């Protein structure tokens, strides 16, 4: 067996955390090898060591049989390793080919040889079926094409081993399938691909073998064709996980939320929400699908009192609440799980126990005779930590010292625990492992069954399909169509996410 990558006994420590605990990884030449694991399992830390961004405290790395020690990414690149990060490293106002050649510009004497650079990048794009307009500026490209530019960058630098970190996080279903076609073509051309993901259906569709990690250790080495999503999930979490959401037919009641012809601007003063109308009834989950950056964030902020409405109205049970601040909305029974947990959801320099009561910290039972009732606050906080499996179980720790996934659990636990009438949830399971996702999905469905109205915004199409009673699709600040999950397909929703209106698709 020829291995492109061997990592033996890798140990990486951070203060108070053993991120990698004697990890072994064996990646065969010319395969697509998936690394999966719950949030904080250590998979990205492991890949950062392979790419030279971190140095192992213990262990050895071999590339194509040769032992290596990297002092930085430049060393990894020299050994044929390229990494496509989850957040792209591109210069917006430069063209595709200019981004690709940065740091490795071909010269004619002392001057940049633009013709040669352009031709080399064009040749790579065509050779691997990436089909990028090399003269297009990054700012004019959809994210799927931007990702292709990142892949070309690694190939231009001679990468034979490509690491892709959560590569489908910002893609439509069609773009994901196109990416998989590209990865299969790269594999056919002899490239080795390491695919980091938490989406088990995608791992099953694209990989040859799988390494599963949990709490810094490898818990399984699997051949994809001989395993199941259920087995992978069990190895990730340490117990059986229900991967499908079971929900009864909805029984919607009165209309709770009405949004009428809403217009909202983004931080640049441009229209981000363009005349959107929607409604959420009691006892239903309305999902909003769309690729990030199409106005979903601004819509949520306008509804929850965090952004000014330019035109239009927001009504709650028939009452005009346009422009109400978050406190007044909470008093009405409207709660919010924000997309940006650090900016909107937590006070990171405050203890976790205080963060579990934010928004209710001025009322009984958390206040007694005008003072904070710490006994009640801490008792309530400990109960939430147990119920939502927030780790570590230390409520005295500052919120900023928890992992991203556990910070998310603190916010979700807080917002779900106060019996809202209307819940606006943005990216509720971002950064969570499959076990925590299972718990939150069940909780949202049980709240819906108790009559809570839920507006769900998620980049995860599986989540939208599993939870929603109705799905609205946003593109460039507008609704492209409304469908029921049982009456549509991922392909149809994907086309709407790419800017096609439902009536055009169904002609």
Coordinates of C-alpha atoms in Angstrom, one line a residue:
X1 CA 0.0 0.0 0.0
X2 CA 1.4 3.4 -1.0
X3 CA 0.6 6.2 1.3
X4 CA 0.6 9.9 0.3
X5 CA 0.3 11.0 4.0
X6 CA 1.2 9.1 7.2
X7 CA 0.8 10.9 10.6
X8 CA 1.9 8.8 13.5
X9 CA 1.3 9.4 17.2
X10 CA 0.4 13.1 16.7
X11 CA -0.1 15.0 20.0
X12 CA -1.1 18.7 20.1
X13 CA -1.7 20.5 23.4
X14 CA -3.2 23.9 24.1
X15 CA -3.6 25.3 27.6
X16 CA -6.1 23.0 29.3
X17 CA -6.9 21.1 26.1
X18 CA -5.4 18.0 24.6
X19 CA -6.6 18.6 21.0
X20 CA -4.9 15.6 19.4
X21 CA -4.2 12.6 21.6
X22 CA -1.7 10.2 19.8
X23 CA -3.5 10.4 16.5
X24 CA -2.6 8.1 13.6
X25 CA -3.7 8.9 10.0
X26 CA -3.0 6.9 6.9
X27 CA -4.1 8.4 3.5
X28 CA -3.5 6.3 0.4
X29 CA -2.3 7.9 -2.8
X30 CA -5.0 8.8 -5.2
X31 CA -7.9 8.5 -2.8
X32 CA -10.5 10.8 -1.4
X33 CA -10.2 10.4 2.3
X34 CA -12.8 12.0 4.6
X35 CA -12.0 13.1 8.2
X36 CA -15.2 13.4 10.3
X37 CA -15.8 14.2 13.9
X38 CA -17.9 16.3 16.2
X39 CA -17.1 20.0 17.0
X40 CA -13.8 20.1 18.9
X41 CA -12.8 16.5 17.9
X42 CA -9.4 17.8 16.7
X43 CA -9.7 17.2 12.9
X44 CA -8.9 20.8 11.9
X45 CA -6.0 21.0 14.4
X46 CA -4.6 17.8 12.8
X47 CA -4.9 19.3 9.3
X48 CA -3.2 22.5 10.4
X49 CA -0.2 20.5 11.5
X50 CA -0.2 18.7 8.1
X51 CA -0.2 22.1 6.4
X52 CA 2.5 23.6 8.6
X53 CA 0.2 26.1 10.4
X54 CA 0.9 24.3 13.7
X55 CA 3.8 22.2 14.9
X56 CA 3.1 18.8 16.6
X57 CA 4.2 18.5 20.3
X58 CA 4.8 14.8 19.6
X59 CA 4.6 12.5 16.6
X60 CA 5.9 12.1 13.1
X61 CA 4.6 13.1 9.6
X62 CA 5.6 11.3 6.4
X63 CA 4.8 12.6 2.9
X64 CA 5.1 10.0 0.2
X65 CA 7.3 7.9 2.5
X66 CA 9.7 10.7 3.5
X67 CA 9.7 12.0 7.0
X68 CA 9.1 15.8 7.1
X69 CA 9.1 18.7 9.6
X70 CA 7.3 21.8 8.6
X71 CA 8.1 25.3 10.0
X72 CA 5.3 26.9 8.0
X73 CA 2.8 26.4 5.0
X74 CA 5.7 27.3 2.6
X75 CA 7.4 24.0 3.6
X76 CA 4.1 22.1 3.1
X77 CA 3.6 23.6 -0.3
X78 CA 7.1 22.6 -1.4
X79 CA 6.1 19.0 -0.5
X80 CA 3.0 19.2 -2.7
X81 CA 0.4 20.0 -0.1
X82 CA -2.4 22.6 -0.7
X83 CA -5.2 23.6 1.6
X84 CA -8.5 25.2 0.7
X85 CA -9.8 26.9 3.8
X86 CA -13.4 27.2 4.8
X87 CA -13.1 31.0 4.6
X88 CA -11.5 31.8 1.2
X89 CA -8.2 33.7 1.1
X90 CA -8.9 35.8 -2.0
X91 CA -8.5 39.5 -2.9
X92 CA -11.9 40.7 -4.0
X93 CA -10.9 43.4 -6.5
X94 CA -8.4 41.2 -8.3
X95 CA -9.2 38.8 -11.2
X96 CA -9.1 35.1 -10.8
X97 CA -5.7 34.7 -12.5
X98 CA -4.2 37.5 -10.4
X99 CA -5.3 35.8 -7.2
X100 CA -3.9 32.5 -8.4
X101 CA -0.4 33.8 -9.1
X102 CA 0.1 36.0 -6.0
X103 CA 3.5 35.2 -4.6
X104 CA 4.5 33.1 -7.6
X105 CA 4.2 35.6 -10.4
X106 CA 5.9 34.7 -13.7
X107 CA 8.2 37.5 -14.8
X108 CA 9.6 38.8 -18.1
X109 CA 12.7 40.4 -16.9
X110 CA 11.6 42.5 -13.9
X111 CA 8.0 42.9 -15.2
X112 CA 5.0 40.6 -14.5
X113 CA 4.4 38.4 -17.6
X114 CA 0.6 38.8 -17.6
X115 CA 0.1 36.8 -20.8
X116 CA 2.0 33.8 -19.5
X117 CA 0.3 34.0 -16.1
X118 CA -3.1 34.2 -17.7
X119 CA -2.4 31.3 -20.0
X120 CA -1.0 29.0 -17.3
X121 CA -4.1 29.6 -15.1
X122 CA -6.5 29.1 -18.0
X123 CA -4.7 25.8 -18.9
X124 CA -5.1 24.5 -15.3
X125 CA -8.7 25.6 -15.2
X126 CA -9.5 23.7 -18.5
X127 CA -7.3 20.6 -17.7
X128 CA -9.2 19.9 -14.4
X129 CA -12.6 20.9 -15.7
X130 CA -12.8 23.9 -13.3
X131 CA -14.1 26.2 -16.0
X132 CA -13.3 29.6 -14.5
X133 CA -13.3 32.9 -16.4
X134 CA -9.7 33.8 -15.5
X135 CA -10.4 37.5 -16.2
X136 CA -13.4 37.8 -13.9
X137 CA -12.9 39.7 -10.7
X138 CA -13.5 37.7 -7.5
X139 CA -16.2 40.2 -6.3
X140 CA -18.3 39.4 -9.3
X141 CA -18.1 35.6 -8.8
X142 CA -20.6 33.4 -6.9
X143 CA -19.0 31.5 -4.1
X144 CA -18.9 28.2 -6.0
X145 CA -16.6 29.8 -8.6
X146 CA -14.5 31.5 -5.9
X147 CA -13.9 28.1 -4.4
X148 CA -12.7 26.8 -7.8
X149 CA -10.2 29.7 -7.9
X150 CA -8.9 28.5 -4.5
X151 CA -8.5 25.0 -5.9
X152 CA -6.6 26.3 -9.0
X153 CA -4.3 28.2 -6.5
X154 CA -3.3 25.0 -4.9
X155 CA -2.7 23.3 -8.3
X156 CA -0.7 26.2 -9.6
X157 CA 1.6 25.7 -6.6
X158 CA 2.1 22.1 -7.6
X159 CA -0.2 20.4 -5.0
X160 CA -0.7 16.7 -5.3
X161 CA -2.3 16.4 -1.9
X162 CA -5.3 18.7 -1.4
X163 CA -6.9 19.4 2.0
X164 CA -10.5 20.8 1.8
X165 CA -12.0 22.1 5.1
X166 CA -15.8 22.0 5.1
X167 CA -15.8 22.7 1.4
X168 CA -19.6 22.6 0.8
X169 CA -20.6 24.9 3.7
X170 CA -21.5 27.8 1.4
X171 CA -22.5 26.0 -1.8
X172 CA -25.9 25.3 -3.3
X173 CA -26.8 21.6 -4.0
X174 CA -25.9 22.1 -7.7
X175 CA -22.5 23.7 -6.8
X176 CA -21.8 20.8 -4.4
X177 CA -22.4 18.3 -7.1
X178 CA -20.2 20.2 -9.5
X179 CA -17.5 20.3 -6.8
X180 CA -17.8 16.5 -6.4
X181 CA -17.3 16.1 -10.1
X182 CA -14.2 18.2 -9.9
X183 CA -12.8 16.2 -7.0
X184 CA -13.5 12.9 -8.9
X185 CA -11.6 14.4 -11.9
X186 CA -8.7 15.4 -9.6
X187 CA -8.6 11.9 -8.2
X188 CA -8.6 10.4 -11.7
X189 CA -5.6 12.6 -12.5
X190 CA -3.7 11.1 -9.5
X191 CA -4.4 13.8 -6.9
X192 CA -4.9 12.8 -3.2
X193 CA -7.8 14.6 -1.5
X194 CA -8.5 15.0 2.3
X195 CA -12.1 16.0 2.8
X196 CA -13.1 17.5 6.2
X197 CA -16.8 17.5 6.7
X198 CA -19.7 17.0 9.2
X199 CA -22.2 16.2 6.5
X200 CA -22.5 12.5 6.6
X201 CA -24.5 12.1 3.3
X202 CA -21.7 14.0 1.5
X203 CA -19.0 11.9 3.1
X204 CA -20.8 8.8 1.9
X205 CA -21.2 10.2 -1.6
X206 CA -17.6 11.4 -2.3
X207 CA -15.1 9.5 -0.1
X208 CA -13.3 6.2 -0.5
X209 CA -12.3 5.8 3.2
X210 CA -13.1 7.6 6.4
X211 CA -11.2 8.4 9.6
X212 CA -13.5 9.2 12.5
X213 CA -12.4 11.4 15.4
X214 CA -13.8 12.0 18.9
X215 CA -12.3 14.1 21.7
X216 CA -8.9 14.2 20.1
X217 CA -8.6 10.5 19.3
X218 CA -9.3 8.3 16.3
X219 CA -12.3 6.1 17.0
X220 CA -12.7 4.5 13.6
X221 CA -11.1 3.8 10.2
X222 CA -13.8 2.8 7.7
X223 CA -14.2 1.9 4.1
X224 CA -17.0 4.1 2.8
X225 CA -18.7 1.4 0.7
X226 CA -18.8 -0.9 3.8
X227 CA -20.3 1.5 6.4
X228 CA -23.4 3.5 7.1
X229 CA -24.2 7.1 8.3
X230 CA -25.5 5.5 11.5
X231 CA -22.2 3.7 12.2
X232 CA -20.2 6.9 11.5
X233 CA -22.4 8.9 13.8
X234 CA -22.1 6.4 16.6
X235 CA -18.3 6.5 16.3
X236 CA -18.4 10.3 16.3
X237 CA -20.6 10.7 19.4
X238 CA -20.1 7.4 21.3
X239 CA -23.8 6.4 21.2
X240 CA -26.6 5.7 18.7
X241 CA -27.9 8.8 17.1
X242 CA -31.3 9.3 15.3
X243 CA -30.3 11.0 12.1
X244 CA -33.9 11.6 10.8
X245 CA -36.3 14.1 12.3
X246 CA -39.7 12.6 13.1
X247 CA -42.5 15.0 13.3
X248 CA -46.3 14.8 13.1
X249 CA -48.3 16.7 10.6
X250 CA -48.6 20.3 11.6
X251 CA -51.6 21.9 13.1
X252 CA -51.0 25.6 12.5
X253 CA -53.1 28.1 14.4
X254 CA -53.4 31.9 14.3
X255 CA -50.8 34.0 12.4
X256 CA -48.1 35.2 14.8
X257 CA -45.6 36.9 12.5
X258 CA -46.4 38.9 9.4
X259 CA -43.7 40.6 7.3
X260 CA -45.2 43.0 4.7
X261 CA -43.2 44.4 1.8
X262 CA -40.0 44.7 3.9
X263 CA -37.0 46.7 2.6
X264 CA -33.8 46.7 4.6
X265 CA -30.3 48.0 3.8
X266 CA -27.0 46.3 4.6
X267 CA -24.0 48.0 6.3
X268 CA -22.9 49.5 3.0
X269 CA -26.2 51.2 2.5
X270 CA -27.3 48.9 -0.3
X271 CA -30.7 47.2 -0.4
X272 CA -30.2 43.7 1.2
X273 CA -33.9 42.9 1.6
X274 CA -36.1 43.9 -1.3
X275 CA -39.9 43.9 -0.7
X276 CA -40.1 40.6 1.2
X277 CA -43.5 39.4 2.6
X278 CA -44.0 36.2 4.7
X279 CA -45.9 34.9 7.6
X280 CA -45.4 32.4 10.4
X281 CA -48.3 30.7 12.1
X282 CA -48.6 29.3 15.6
X283 CA -47.4 25.7 15.6
X284 CA -45.4 25.7 12.4
X285 CA -41.7 25.9 11.3
X286 CA -41.1 28.1 8.3
X287 CA -37.6 27.6 6.9
X288 CA -35.6 30.1 4.9
X289 CA -33.1 28.5 2.6
X290 CA -30.4 30.3 0.6
X291 CA -26.6 30.7 0.2
X292 CA -25.0 33.0 2.8
X293 CA -25.0 36.7 1.9
X294 CA -28.4 36.9 0.2
X295 CA -30.1 39.1 2.7
X296 CA -31.1 36.5 5.3
X297 CA -29.0 38.1 8.1
X298 CA -30.5 41.6 7.4
X299 CA -34.0 40.1 7.4
X300 CA -33.5 38.5 10.8
X301 CA -32.0 41.6 12.3
X302 CA -34.9 43.7 11.0
X303 CA -37.5 41.3 12.5
X304 CA -35.6 41.1 15.9
X305 CA -35.1 44.8 16.3
X306 CA -31.4 44.9 15.5
X307 CA -31.6 46.7 12.2
X308 CA -33.6 49.6 10.9
X309 CA -36.5 48.9 8.6
X310 CA -36.4 51.3 5.5
X311 CA -39.9 50.4 4.3
X312 CA -42.6 47.9 5.1
X313 CA -44.0 46.5 8.3
X314 CA -43.4 43.7 10.9
X315 CA -46.6 42.6 12.7
X316 CA -46.9 40.2 15.7
X317 CA -50.4 38.9 16.3
X318 CA -51.7 41.8 14.2
X319 CA -49.9 44.4 16.2
X320 CA -47.3 46.6 14.4
X321 CA -44.0 46.0 16.1
X322 CA -41.8 47.6 13.4
X323 CA -38.7 49.2 15.0
X324 CA -39.3 47.7 18.5
X325 CA -36.0 47.1 20.3
X326 CA -35.0 43.5 21.4
X327 CA -36.2 44.0 25.0
X328 CA -39.7 45.0 24.0
X329 CA -39.8 42.1 21.6
X330 CA -38.8 39.7 24.4
X331 CA -41.5 41.1 26.6
X332 CA -44.0 40.1 23.9
X333 CA -42.6 36.6 23.8
X334 CA -40.4 36.8 20.7
X335 CA -37.0 35.2 21.2
X336 CA -33.9 35.0 19.0
X337 CA -31.0 32.6 18.4
X338 CA -28.6 34.9 16.6
X339 CA -26.4 33.9 13.7
X340 CA -23.3 35.5 15.2
X341 CA -22.9 34.0 18.6
X342 CA -20.0 36.2 19.7
X343 CA -21.4 39.6 18.5
X344 CA -25.1 39.1 19.3
X345 CA -25.4 36.0 21.6
X346 CA -22.9 36.2 24.4
X347 CA -20.9 38.5 26.7
X348 CA -17.7 36.5 26.4
X349 CA -16.0 38.2 29.4
X350 CA -18.9 37.3 31.7
X351 CA -19.4 33.9 33.4
X352 CA -21.4 31.2 31.6
X353 CA -24.1 31.3 34.4
X354 CA -24.8 35.0 33.7
X355 CA -25.0 34.3 29.9
X356 CA -27.7 31.7 30.5
X357 CA -30.1 34.4 31.8
X358 CA -29.3 37.3 29.5
X359 CA -32.4 39.1 28.5
X360 CA -34.2 37.9 31.7
X361 CA -31.6 39.3 34.1
X362 CA -33.8 42.1 35.3
X363 CA -36.9 40.1 36.3
X364 CA -37.8 37.5 38.9
X365 CA -36.7 34.9 39.9
X366 CA -33.3 36.1 38.8
X367 CA -33.7 39.4 40.7
X368 CA -34.7 39.7 44.4
X369 CA -35.3 43.0 46.1
X370 CA -33.4 44.8 43.3
X371 CA -30.3 42.6 43.4
X372 CA -29.3 39.6 41.3
X373 CA -30.3 36.3 42.9
X374 CA -27.1 34.3 42.3
X375 CA -28.4 31.2 44.0
X376 CA -31.4 31.0 41.6
X377 CA -29.3 32.0 38.6
X378 CA -26.7 29.3 39.2
X379 CA -29.3 26.7 40.0
X380 CA -31.1 27.5 36.7
X381 CA -27.7 27.5 34.8
X382 CA -26.6 24.1 36.2
X383 CA -30.0 22.6 35.0
X384 CA -29.5 24.0 31.5
X385 CA -25.9 22.7 31.4
X386 CA -27.1 19.2 32.2
X387 CA -30.1 19.3 29.9
X388 CA -28.2 20.6 26.9
X389 CA -24.9 18.7 27.7
X390 CA -22.8 21.8 27.7
X391 CA -19.1 21.0 28.3
X392 CA -17.2 21.5 30.5
X393 CA -19.9 21.5 33.2
X394 CA -18.3 24.5 34.9
X395 CA -20.9 27.4 35.0
X396 CA -18.3 29.7 36.6
X397 CA -16.0 29.7 33.5
X398 CA -16.1 32.8 31.2
X399 CA -18.3 32.2 28.2
X400 CA -15.3 33.1 25.9
X401 CA -13.4 30.1 27.2
X402 CA -15.9 27.5 25.8
X403 CA -15.5 26.0 22.4
X404 CA -17.6 27.4 19.6
X405 CA -20.0 24.5 19.7
X406 CA -20.6 24.8 23.4
X407 CA -21.0 28.6 23.2
X408 CA -23.8 27.9 20.6
X409 CA -25.4 25.4 23.1
X410 CA -25.4 28.1 25.8
X411 CA -27.3 30.5 23.5
X412 CA -29.8 27.8 22.2
X413 CA -30.4 26.5 25.8
X414 CA -31.1 30.1 27.0
X415 CA -33.5 31.0 24.2
X416 CA -35.4 27.8 24.1
X417 CA -35.9 27.7 27.9
X418 CA -38.0 30.8 28.3
X419 CA -41.2 29.6 26.6
X420 CA -41.3 31.9 23.6
X421 CA -44.4 32.3 21.5
X422 CA -42.3 33.1 18.4
X423 CA -38.8 31.9 18.0
X424 CA -36.5 33.3 15.3
X425 CA -33.6 30.9 14.9
X426 CA -30.6 31.6 12.7
X427 CA -28.0 28.7 12.1
X428 CA -29.1 26.9 15.3
X429 CA -26.7 23.9 14.9
X430 CA -23.7 25.7 13.4
X431 CA -20.6 24.1 14.9
X432 CA -22.5 21.4 16.7
X433 CA -21.8 17.6 16.6
X434 CA -24.5 15.2 15.4
X435 CA -25.6 14.3 18.9
X436 CA -26.2 18.0 19.8
X437 CA -27.9 18.5 16.5
X438 CA -30.3 15.6 17.2
X439 CA -31.2 17.1 20.6
X440 CA -31.8 20.6 19.2
X441 CA -33.9 19.3 16.3
X442 CA -36.1 17.3 18.6
X443 CA -36.5 20.3 20.9
X444 CA -37.5 22.6 18.0
X445 CA -40.1 20.1 16.8
X446 CA -41.5 19.6 20.3
X447 CA -41.8 23.4 20.6
X448 CA -43.6 23.6 17.3
X449 CA -45.9 20.8 18.5
X450 CA -46.7 22.9 21.6
X451 CA -47.8 25.8 19.4
X452 CA -44.7 27.9 19.1
X453 CA -44.2 29.6 15.8
X454 CA -40.6 29.2 14.5
X455 CA -38.8 31.1 11.7
X456 CA -35.7 29.0 10.9
X457 CA -32.8 30.4 8.8
X458 CA -30.2 27.8 7.9
X459 CA -27.4 27.2 5.4
X460 CA -27.9 23.5 5.9
X461 CA -30.4 22.2 3.3
X462 CA -30.8 18.9 5.2
X463 CA -31.9 20.9 8.3
X464 CA -34.3 23.0 6.3
X465 CA -35.9 19.9 4.7
X466 CA -36.0 17.9 7.9
X467 CA -37.6 20.6 10.1
X468 CA -39.6 22.9 7.9
X469 CA -43.4 22.8 7.3
X470 CA -42.9 25.4 4.6
X471 CA -39.7 26.5 2.8
X472 CA -39.0 30.0 1.4
X473 CA -35.9 30.4 -0.7
X474 CA -34.0 33.7 -0.7
X475 CA -31.7 35.0 -3.4
X476 CA -30.3 38.6 -3.6
X477 CA -32.8 39.9 -1.1
X478 CA -35.9 38.4 -2.7
X479 CA -38.1 35.3 -2.2
X480 CA -37.7 33.1 -5.3
X481 CA -40.6 30.8 -4.2
X482 CA -42.4 28.9 -1.5
X483 CA -42.6 25.1 -1.4
X484 CA -43.5 22.3 1.0
X485 CA -40.6 19.9 1.6
X486 CA -42.8 16.9 0.7
X487 CA -43.7 18.5 -2.6
X488 CA -40.3 19.6 -3.9
X489 CA -36.7 18.3 -4.4
X490 CA -33.3 19.5 -3.4
X491 CA -32.6 20.2 -7.1
X492 CA -35.6 22.5 -7.3
X493 CA -34.7 24.4 -4.1
X494 CA -31.0 24.5 -5.3
X495 CA -32.1 26.2 -8.6
X496 CA -34.1 28.8 -6.6
X497 CA -31.0 29.3 -4.4
X498 CA -29.1 30.1 -7.6
X499 CA -31.6 32.8 -8.6
X500 CA -34.4 31.0 -10.6
X501 CA -37.9 31.7 -9.7
X502 CA -40.2 28.8 -8.8
X503 CA -42.7 29.6 -11.6
X504 CA -39.8 29.6 -14.2
X505 CA -38.6 26.2 -13.0
X506 CA -42.0 24.6 -13.1
X507 CA -43.0 25.9 -16.5

